[in-house]
Amino acid sequence: MVVFRSETPGYFMAHWDFRADNARVAGMPPGPTGLHPYLDNFVRLSRLPAATISEIRGRTRGAGSEFVLATDIRFASETAVLGRFEVGVGGGPMARLGRLVGRGRALEILLGGDDIPADLAAQYGYVNRLVPDAEIEEFTDAFARRIAAFDKVAVTGTKELVDVATLPEDSEFAPGLRAYFATAGRPEHRPFVRRLLENGLQQPDGIEKDLGAAIGRLRQQP
């Protein structure tokens, strides 16, 4: 039984590092699954022989969203904000979201590129449930201990059977990452990413606080 939580106020996991050298990252050798290390980590996380829970407090967008979607269970407090804003910077979607929320809601999230507050995320199935922030650590801990008290063979066997019916095939992930590297690296997007960085992207108190709205606003400005 594994629980993931963040000690950074206001953030679970922000997103991809936009200062990274995409050409270098794209050229990284594959991981044990044969996939790019970024995908390899998430695929292996999904298939761990243990139950995993993301306790989400604060913002988790883009790559952070992919991380929590790769865990088995997601509990969110009212402070949680999820989102897939990659359409605003030229990115491509991955394979898990549509299976959880359905095609229409996945397209609403991916094409709208806006922040999804915790209550709406719970309504859509993006997270399992909403738990009051003051109670979420105790709630998550109690649920994790309940699972840990059961026979390991029963827990891992149940998870394996659910995985067969619900997890995407490994081959579905690579196109999304290729699309991200192909589109995010286009010269047309670089000036906009620079504008985002100048306005506080990747700074705790910058536009990260309201990134979905900021991307929409800046994209519509000349």
Steps between C-alpha positions, in 0.01 A plus 500: 500500500650833389366851563631804310457844653675834463653715772505808272211734592266558209653238269492124459703495176494805276576371148780434251810719533470749214864597535609145415681424175232305314745366242717353775199359685353352181832323434517323835542121476189291574421354840435134589163495320662618176321835529650844548595543871218753552244244387688205646475645851124543478436159344703324767333710772158388375604135515674494835407191706362737762207737525590868450312812613554863404395740775455818298516838669577795274580518132582200282501564127654350187768251603370527857159395372659205320669397823179491705315324216768230509422430866211273589290731717477879522364687801485880470433776748317818407840665447579269207512638147555265207544579135640418158607832352733355234276609212603858585870424459484243222486175696326169441270291723578164658285188517355480852268797539237398244458159662419662832276790404367402156567645156297819526634606838855406398473728197350776715803477733764456229372749242382758754839493674345656811544419868261242644407569864482207739120481520465483122787250477313275742175543307676402175688202646840668458548424871326238714351735756522836670608499868514813719855631518507482880411130484675369190823378660315307770251365245772388256706345777203302632408376151861402425528311828174320422640376167834413661320279753368270228690204357762623251421224250133603501584870457750450217282238330198732504706786363641284219150396390376861501812603306419254221160661452592866544863590431601620151742288302858625518490579128234768559733729695783561252291697245400755764858566603614519137225755438620706795861507384394570140262784581641657816836539329363690200646852462146643501457405867830627640405870526183408691689275743744788556204726579372247750839479669522880511157505668602258773468151354683256730495754784275413798341845515486575127237401247525143629227595747249540217679346204200390297349848497839662438573285194158578354543872564853524361414292193226745410724804536683626188 
